[in-house]
Amino acid sequence: MPENHFDERTAQTYEAKWPELFDPAVVDPAVGFLAELAGSGAALELGIGTGRIALPLSRRGVRVHGIELSPAMVAQLRTKPGAENIGVTIGDFATTRAGGTFALAYLVRNTITNLTTQEEQVECFRTVAAQLEPGGRFVIEVYVPELRRLPPGQTVHPFTVTPAHLGFEEYDVASQIAVSHHYWVVDGQLETRSTAHRYVWPSELDLMARIAGMTLRERWAGWEREPFTGDSRSHVSVWQKAS
């Protein structure tokens, strides 16, 4: 079972610490992309969190169900308008099934890296494939590993440097683990957080999909279908289950 890093304190301050993620300019393209793929079918969000994507997707008329490891994050979701329309199953999304089948399953904002072994990530693809309808799609948004940005001999890369938030990624290339170190100033107090993530390459994800009986259909640099190139720092990939 992956470690639950989202305790009550983290859940209560999640939106305050990452306000940029809730900007309509960030949310709306993702919701539009996912709504288009879901069509009239149901969608399954792995790591639904506080409903950043699920709630506006539900308002677009898509039936959304979520899987979430953290009860504290779900408690925050339940305080929001429209949450009564979204079902949530508590559990590890690598192995937990929600019941029923879905036209679409999706993982956003690097959540696949919360699974810190290759075995867990492979199992996630298998679990998703078992819940998809024939022809159903699986979407992942995740960063491209930043190893090219590490100077020779260094293992730490800064990814956020603002007056209120410092973020550093510490890479261990032998284990394919990156530890994210965060430092915030909240109400004049310093808060710190370090979490381990397994970074994964696009080609590795494609192989995991094939193992689960899915094939790549689309890969973009972002939700607005920007072309994916060698310089892209993230990708949105879509795999399809065989019909």
mmCIF file of C-alpha atoms in Angstrom:
data_model
loop_
_atom_site.group_PDB
_atom_site.id
_atom_site.type_symbol
_atom_site.label_atom_id
_atom_site.label_comp_id
_atom_site.label_asym_id
_atom_site.label_seq_id
_atom_site.Cartn_x
_atom_site.Cartn_y
_atom_site.Cartn_z
ATOM 1 C CA MET A 1 0.000 0.000 0.000
ATOM 2 C CA PRO A 2 1.475 3.408 -0.924
ATOM 3 C CA GLU A 3 2.088 5.774 1.974
ATOM 4 C CA ASN A 4 -0.666 8.341 2.545
ATOM 5 C CA HIS A 5 1.092 11.727 2.471
ATOM 6 C CA PHE A 6 -2.163 13.709 2.554
ATOM 7 C CA ASP A 7 -3.080 13.998 6.225
ATOM 8 C CA GLU A 8 -5.702 16.336 7.662
ATOM 9 C CA ARG A 9 -3.366 19.357 7.833
ATOM 10 C CA THR A 10 -2.242 18.863 4.225
ATOM 11 C CA ALA A 11 -5.828 18.418 3.037
ATOM 12 C CA GLN A 12 -6.993 21.590 4.790
ATOM 13 C CA THR A 13 -4.183 23.707 3.292
ATOM 14 C CA TYR A 14 -3.930 22.028 -0.115
ATOM 15 C CA GLU A 15 -5.582 24.798 -2.123
ATOM 16 C CA ALA A 16 -3.706 27.529 -0.239
ATOM 17 C CA LYS A 17 -0.346 25.884 -0.924
ATOM 18 C CA TRP A 18 -0.970 25.188 -4.638
ATOM 19 C CA PRO A 19 -3.327 27.992 -5.720
ATOM 20 C CA GLU A 20 -1.980 27.930 -9.271
ATOM 21 C CA LEU A 21 -3.476 24.466 -9.785
ATOM 22 C CA PHE A 22 -6.978 25.859 -9.234
ATOM 23 C CA ASP A 23 -6.617 28.678 -11.754
ATOM 24 C CA PRO A 24 -9.328 28.300 -14.435
ATOM 25 C CA ALA A 25 -6.587 28.676 -17.043
ATOM 26 C CA VAL A 26 -5.118 25.398 -15.698
ATOM 27 C CA VAL A 27 -8.339 23.560 -14.875
ATOM 28 C CA ASP A 28 -10.538 24.356 -17.880
ATOM 29 C CA PRO A 29 -8.313 22.863 -20.624
ATOM 30 C CA ALA A 30 -7.964 19.618 -18.654
ATOM 31 C CA VAL A 31 -11.698 19.391 -18.033
ATOM 32 C CA GLY A 32 -12.488 20.098 -21.680
ATOM 33 C CA PHE A 33 -10.024 17.441 -22.856
ATOM 34 C CA LEU A 34 -11.424 14.816 -20.477
ATOM 35 C CA ALA A 35 -15.069 15.675 -21.160
ATOM 36 C CA GLU A 36 -14.464 15.206 -24.881
ATOM 37 C CA LEU A 37 -12.998 11.736 -24.317
ATOM 38 C CA ALA A 38 -15.682 10.665 -21.841
ATOM 39 C CA GLY A 39 -18.560 11.637 -24.113
ATOM 40 C CA SER A 40 -21.750 10.207 -22.667
ATOM 41 C CA GLY A 41 -19.857 7.616 -20.613
ATOM 42 C CA ALA A 42 -18.698 7.562 -17.003
ATOM 43 C CA ALA A 43 -15.233 8.632 -15.853
ATOM 44 C CA LEU A 44 -12.984 7.278 -13.097
ATOM 45 C CA GLU A 45 -10.450 9.585 -11.450
ATOM 46 C CA LEU A 46 -7.542 7.926 -9.679
ATOM 47 C CA GLY A 47 -6.393 10.104 -6.795
ATOM 48 C CA ILE A 48 -9.468 12.343 -6.865
ATOM 49 C CA GLY A 49 -8.206 14.476 -3.972
ATOM 50 C CA THR A 50 -10.374 17.487 -3.143
ATOM 51 C CA GLY A 51 -12.162 17.393 -6.505
ATOM 52 C CA ARG A 52 -10.120 19.985 -8.402
ATOM 53 C CA ILE A 53 -10.869 18.245 -11.728
ATOM 54 C CA ALA A 54 -13.761 15.954 -10.802
ATOM 55 C CA LEU A 55 -16.166 18.693 -9.715
ATOM 56 C CA PRO A 56 -15.992 20.829 -12.877
ATOM 57 C CA LEU A 57 -16.003 17.661 -14.997
ATOM 58 C CA SER A 58 -19.184 16.568 -13.232
ATOM 59 C CA ARG A 59 -20.708 19.976 -13.902
ATOM 60 C CA ARG A 60 -20.063 19.314 -17.593
ATOM 61 C CA GLY A 61 -22.477 16.386 -17.371
ATOM 62 C CA VAL A 62 -19.914 13.583 -16.986
ATOM 63 C CA ARG A 63 -20.670 10.946 -14.333
ATOM 64 C CA VAL A 64 -17.511 10.853 -12.201
ATOM 65 C CA HIS A 65 -16.384 8.328 -9.607
ATOM 66 C CA GLY A 66 -13.102 8.642 -7.715
ATOM 67 C CA ILE A 67 -10.599 6.461 -5.908
ATOM 68 C CA GLU A 68 -8.622 8.149 -3.126
ATOM 69 C CA LEU A 69 -6.205 6.879 -0.471
ATOM 70 C CA SER A 70 -6.659 9.862 1.868
ATOM 71 C CA PRO A 71 -9.950 10.161 3.809
ATOM 72 C CA ALA A 72 -8.899 13.701 4.775
ATOM 73 C CA MET A 73 -8.806 14.799 1.129
ATOM 74 C CA VAL A 74 -12.230 13.257 0.530
ATOM 75 C CA ALA A 75 -13.572 15.100 3.573
ATOM 76 C CA GLN A 76 -12.534 18.364 1.921
ATOM 77 C CA LEU A 77 -14.182 17.290 -1.332
ATOM 78 C CA ARG A 78 -17.437 16.614 0.525
ATOM 79 C CA THR A 79 -17.643 20.234 1.704
ATOM 80 C CA LYS A 80 -17.931 21.551 -1.864
ATOM 81 C CA PRO A 81 -21.047 22.174 -3.964
ATOM 82 C CA GLY A 82 -21.769 19.322 -6.337
ATOM 83 C CA ALA A 83 -19.836 16.735 -4.342
ATOM 84 C CA GLU A 84 -23.064 14.800 -3.749
ATOM 85 C CA ASN A 85 -22.971 13.811 -7.424
ATOM 86 C CA ILE A 86 -19.572 12.128 -7.150
ATOM 87 C CA GLY A 87 -18.984 8.698 -5.653
ATOM 88 C CA VAL A 88 -15.659 7.943 -3.980
ATOM 89 C CA THR A 89 -14.030 4.650 -3.065
ATOM 90 C CA ILE A 90 -11.310 4.809 -0.406
ATOM 91 C CA GLY A 91 -8.260 2.767 -1.335
ATOM 92 C CA ASP A 92 -4.972 2.390 -3.186
ATOM 93 C CA PHE A 93 -5.655 3.167 -6.842
ATOM 94 C CA ALA A 94 -3.040 0.621 -7.968
ATOM 95 C CA THR A 95 -5.284 -2.230 -6.842
ATOM 96 C CA THR A 96 -8.691 -0.836 -5.784
ATOM 97 C CA ARG A 97 -11.690 -1.230 -8.084
ATOM 98 C CA ALA A 98 -14.681 1.077 -7.939
ATOM 99 C CA GLY A 99 -17.259 -1.359 -9.288
ATOM 100 C CA GLY A 100 -18.754 -1.118 -12.744
ATOM 101 C CA THR A 101 -17.013 -0.045 -15.943
ATOM 102 C CA PHE A 102 -15.971 3.328 -17.334
ATOM 103 C CA ALA A 103 -15.443 4.963 -20.703
ATOM 104 C CA LEU A 104 -12.552 6.970 -19.285
ATOM 105 C CA ALA A 105 -10.033 6.721 -16.462
ATOM 106 C CA TYR A 106 -7.522 9.430 -15.690
ATOM 107 C CA LEU A 107 -4.596 10.415 -13.460
ATOM 108 C CA VAL A 108 -3.551 14.070 -13.357
ATOM 109 C CA ARG A 109 -0.729 16.196 -11.963
ATOM 110 C CA ASN A 110 1.998 13.535 -11.691
ATOM 111 C CA THR A 111 -0.129 11.293 -9.467
ATOM 112 C CA ILE A 112 1.190 8.117 -11.143
ATOM 113 C CA THR A 113 4.543 8.853 -9.463
ATOM 114 C CA ASN A 114 2.938 8.407 -6.030
ATOM 115 C CA LEU A 115 3.312 4.699 -6.768
ATOM 116 C CA THR A 116 6.966 4.236 -5.868
ATOM 117 C CA THR A 117 7.713 0.861 -7.482
ATOM 118 C CA GLN A 118 7.496 -0.312 -11.061
ATOM 119 C CA GLU A 119 5.348 -3.231 -9.911
ATOM 120 C CA GLU A 120 2.741 -0.862 -8.433
ATOM 121 C CA GLN A 121 2.668 1.236 -11.588
ATOM 122 C CA VAL A 122 2.233 -1.836 -13.797
ATOM 123 C CA GLU A 123 -0.557 -3.069 -11.521
ATOM 124 C CA CYS A 124 -2.259 0.317 -11.794
ATOM 125 C CA PHE A 125 -2.474 -0.083 -15.576
ATOM 126 C CA ARG A 126 -3.871 -3.586 -15.178
ATOM 127 C CA THR A 127 -6.446 -2.454 -12.627
ATOM 128 C CA VAL A 128 -7.531 0.416 -14.869
ATOM 129 C CA ALA A 129 -7.804 -1.838 -17.934
ATOM 130 C CA ALA A 130 -10.054 -4.211 -15.984
ATOM 131 C CA GLN A 131 -12.446 -1.319 -15.263
ATOM 132 C CA LEU A 132 -12.542 0.191 -18.754
ATOM 133 C CA GLU A 133 -15.188 -0.587 -21.307
ATOM 134 C CA PRO A 134 -13.921 -2.002 -24.622
ATOM 135 C CA GLY A 135 -12.423 0.955 -26.458
ATOM 136 C CA GLY A 136 -12.171 2.957 -23.216
ATOM 137 C CA ARG A 137 -9.354 5.460 -22.693
ATOM 138 C CA PHE A 138 -6.782 5.930 -19.936
ATOM 139 C CA VAL A 139 -5.229 9.404 -19.588
ATOM 140 C CA ILE A 140 -2.132 10.335 -17.577
ATOM 141 C CA GLU A 141 -0.654 13.803 -17.051
ATOM 142 C CA VAL A 142 2.916 13.578 -15.756
ATOM 143 C CA TYR A 143 6.230 15.358 -15.986
ATOM 144 C CA VAL A 144 9.151 14.181 -18.109
ATOM 145 C CA PRO A 145 12.037 13.311 -15.741
ATOM 146 C CA GLU A 146 14.311 16.336 -15.392
ATOM 147 C CA LEU A 147 17.628 14.516 -15.462
ATOM 148 C CA ARG A 148 18.930 16.656 -18.332
ATOM 149 C CA ARG A 149 18.682 19.704 -16.068
ATOM 150 C CA LEU A 150 21.046 18.270 -13.451
ATOM 151 C CA PRO A 151 24.604 19.593 -13.713
ATOM 152 C CA PRO A 152 27.241 16.821 -13.763
ATOM 153 C CA GLY A 153 27.730 15.380 -10.316
ATOM 154 C CA GLN A 154 24.621 16.983 -8.796
ATOM 155 C CA THR A 155 21.408 15.253 -7.741
ATOM 156 C CA VAL A 156 19.128 18.170 -6.742
ATOM 157 C CA HIS A 157 17.027 20.294 -9.098
ATOM 158 C CA PRO A 158 14.905 23.305 -7.982
ATOM 159 C CA PHE A 159 11.425 23.313 -9.493
ATOM 160 C CA THR A 160 9.743 26.112 -7.513
ATOM 161 C CA VAL A 161 11.416 29.207 -6.069
ATOM 162 C CA THR A 162 9.054 31.913 -4.794
ATOM 163 C CA PRO A 163 8.963 34.031 -1.618
ATOM 164 C CA ALA A 164 6.314 31.684 -0.162
ATOM 165 C CA HIS A 165 7.355 28.292 -1.547
ATOM 166 C CA LEU A 166 10.652 26.561 -2.277
ATOM 167 C CA GLY A 167 10.638 23.165 -3.998
ATOM 168 C CA PHE A 168 13.563 20.870 -4.812
ATOM 169 C CA GLU A 169 13.673 17.454 -6.473
ATOM 170 C CA GLU A 170 16.383 15.076 -5.233
ATOM 171 C CA TYR A 171 17.095 12.326 -7.766
ATOM 172 C CA ASP A 172 18.417 8.815 -7.151
ATOM 173 C CA VAL A 173 18.989 7.420 -10.630
ATOM 174 C CA ALA A 174 19.802 3.928 -9.343
ATOM 175 C CA SER A 175 16.336 3.460 -7.828
ATOM 176 C CA GLN A 176 14.481 5.836 -10.211
ATOM 177 C CA ILE A 177 13.178 7.711 -7.163
ATOM 178 C CA ALA A 178 12.877 11.476 -6.875
ATOM 179 C CA VAL A 179 12.209 12.943 -3.429
ATOM 180 C CA SER A 180 10.277 16.222 -3.538
ATOM 181 C CA HIS A 181 11.293 18.618 -0.766
ATOM 182 C CA HIS A 182 8.902 21.527 -0.099
ATOM 183 C CA TYR A 183 9.323 24.552 2.177
ATOM 184 C CA TRP A 184 6.415 26.955 2.734
ATOM 185 C CA VAL A 185 5.918 30.041 4.856
ATOM 186 C CA VAL A 186 2.343 29.787 6.193
ATOM 187 C CA ASP A 187 1.085 32.428 8.644
ATOM 188 C CA GLY A 188 4.678 33.362 9.424
ATOM 189 C CA GLN A 189 5.631 29.748 10.194
ATOM 190 C CA LEU A 190 7.891 27.438 8.189
ATOM 191 C CA GLU A 191 6.281 24.187 7.027
ATOM 192 C CA THR A 192 8.287 21.409 5.394
ATOM 193 C CA ARG A 193 7.295 18.296 3.479
ATOM 194 C CA SER A 194 9.312 15.576 1.735
ATOM 195 C CA THR A 195 7.740 12.801 -0.337
ATOM 196 C CA ALA A 196 9.228 10.073 -2.516
ATOM 197 C CA HIS A 197 8.043 9.543 -6.088
ATOM 198 C CA ARG A 198 8.991 7.077 -8.809
ATOM 199 C CA TYR A 199 9.669 9.013 -11.983
ATOM 200 C CA VAL A 200 8.732 7.213 -15.172
ATOM 201 C CA TRP A 201 9.556 7.746 -18.839
ATOM 202 C CA PRO A 202 6.912 7.992 -21.592
ATOM 203 C CA SER A 203 8.235 4.855 -23.296
ATOM 204 C CA GLU A 204 8.044 2.947 -20.007
ATOM 205 C CA LEU A 205 4.403 3.970 -19.586
ATOM 206 C CA ASP A 206 3.694 2.779 -23.135
ATOM 207 C CA LEU A 207 5.100 -0.637 -22.248
ATOM 208 C CA MET A 208 2.999 -0.790 -19.078
ATOM 209 C CA ALA A 209 -0.049 -0.004 -21.198
ATOM 210 C CA ARG A 210 0.776 -2.809 -23.645
ATOM 211 C CA ILE A 211 1.177 -5.267 -20.776
ATOM 212 C CA ALA A 212 -2.360 -4.291 -19.701
ATOM 213 C CA GLY A 213 -3.807 -4.640 -23.203
ATOM 214 C CA MET A 214 -3.849 -0.937 -24.153
ATOM 215 C CA THR A 215 -2.108 1.001 -26.919
ATOM 216 C CA LEU A 216 -1.045 4.623 -27.225
ATOM 217 C CA ARG A 217 -3.510 6.800 -29.163
ATOM 218 C CA GLU A 218 -2.357 10.364 -28.398
ATOM 219 C CA ARG A 219 0.520 12.136 -26.689
ATOM 220 C CA TRP A 220 0.659 15.890 -26.217
ATOM 221 C CA ALA A 221 2.777 18.345 -24.263
ATOM 222 C CA GLY A 222 -0.329 19.690 -22.500
ATOM 223 C CA TRP A 223 -4.115 19.687 -22.281
ATOM 224 C CA GLU A 224 -4.484 22.064 -25.223
ATOM 225 C CA ARG A 225 -2.865 19.482 -27.484
ATOM 226 C CA GLU A 226 0.441 21.264 -27.867
ATOM 227 C CA PRO A 227 2.874 19.040 -29.826
ATOM 228 C CA PHE A 228 5.043 16.758 -27.707
ATOM 229 C CA THR A 229 8.726 17.210 -28.550
ATOM 230 C CA GLY A 230 12.137 16.451 -27.121
ATOM 231 C CA ASP A 231 11.975 19.736 -25.243
ATOM 232 C CA SER A 232 8.607 19.074 -23.573
ATOM 233 C CA ARG A 233 8.750 19.035 -19.784
ATOM 234 C CA SER A 234 5.472 17.162 -19.312
ATOM 235 C CA HIS A 235 3.015 15.113 -21.323
ATOM 236 C CA VAL A 236 -0.629 14.153 -21.504
ATOM 237 C CA SER A 237 -0.886 10.634 -22.895
ATOM 238 C CA VAL A 238 -3.968 8.667 -23.920
ATOM 239 C CA TRP A 239 -4.035 4.888 -24.181
ATOM 240 C CA GLN A 240 -6.979 2.867 -25.461
ATOM 241 C CA LYS A 241 -8.229 -0.555 -24.448
ATOM 242 C CA ALA A 242 -8.875 -2.911 -27.318
ATOM 243 C CA SER A 243 -12.458 -2.890 -28.574
#
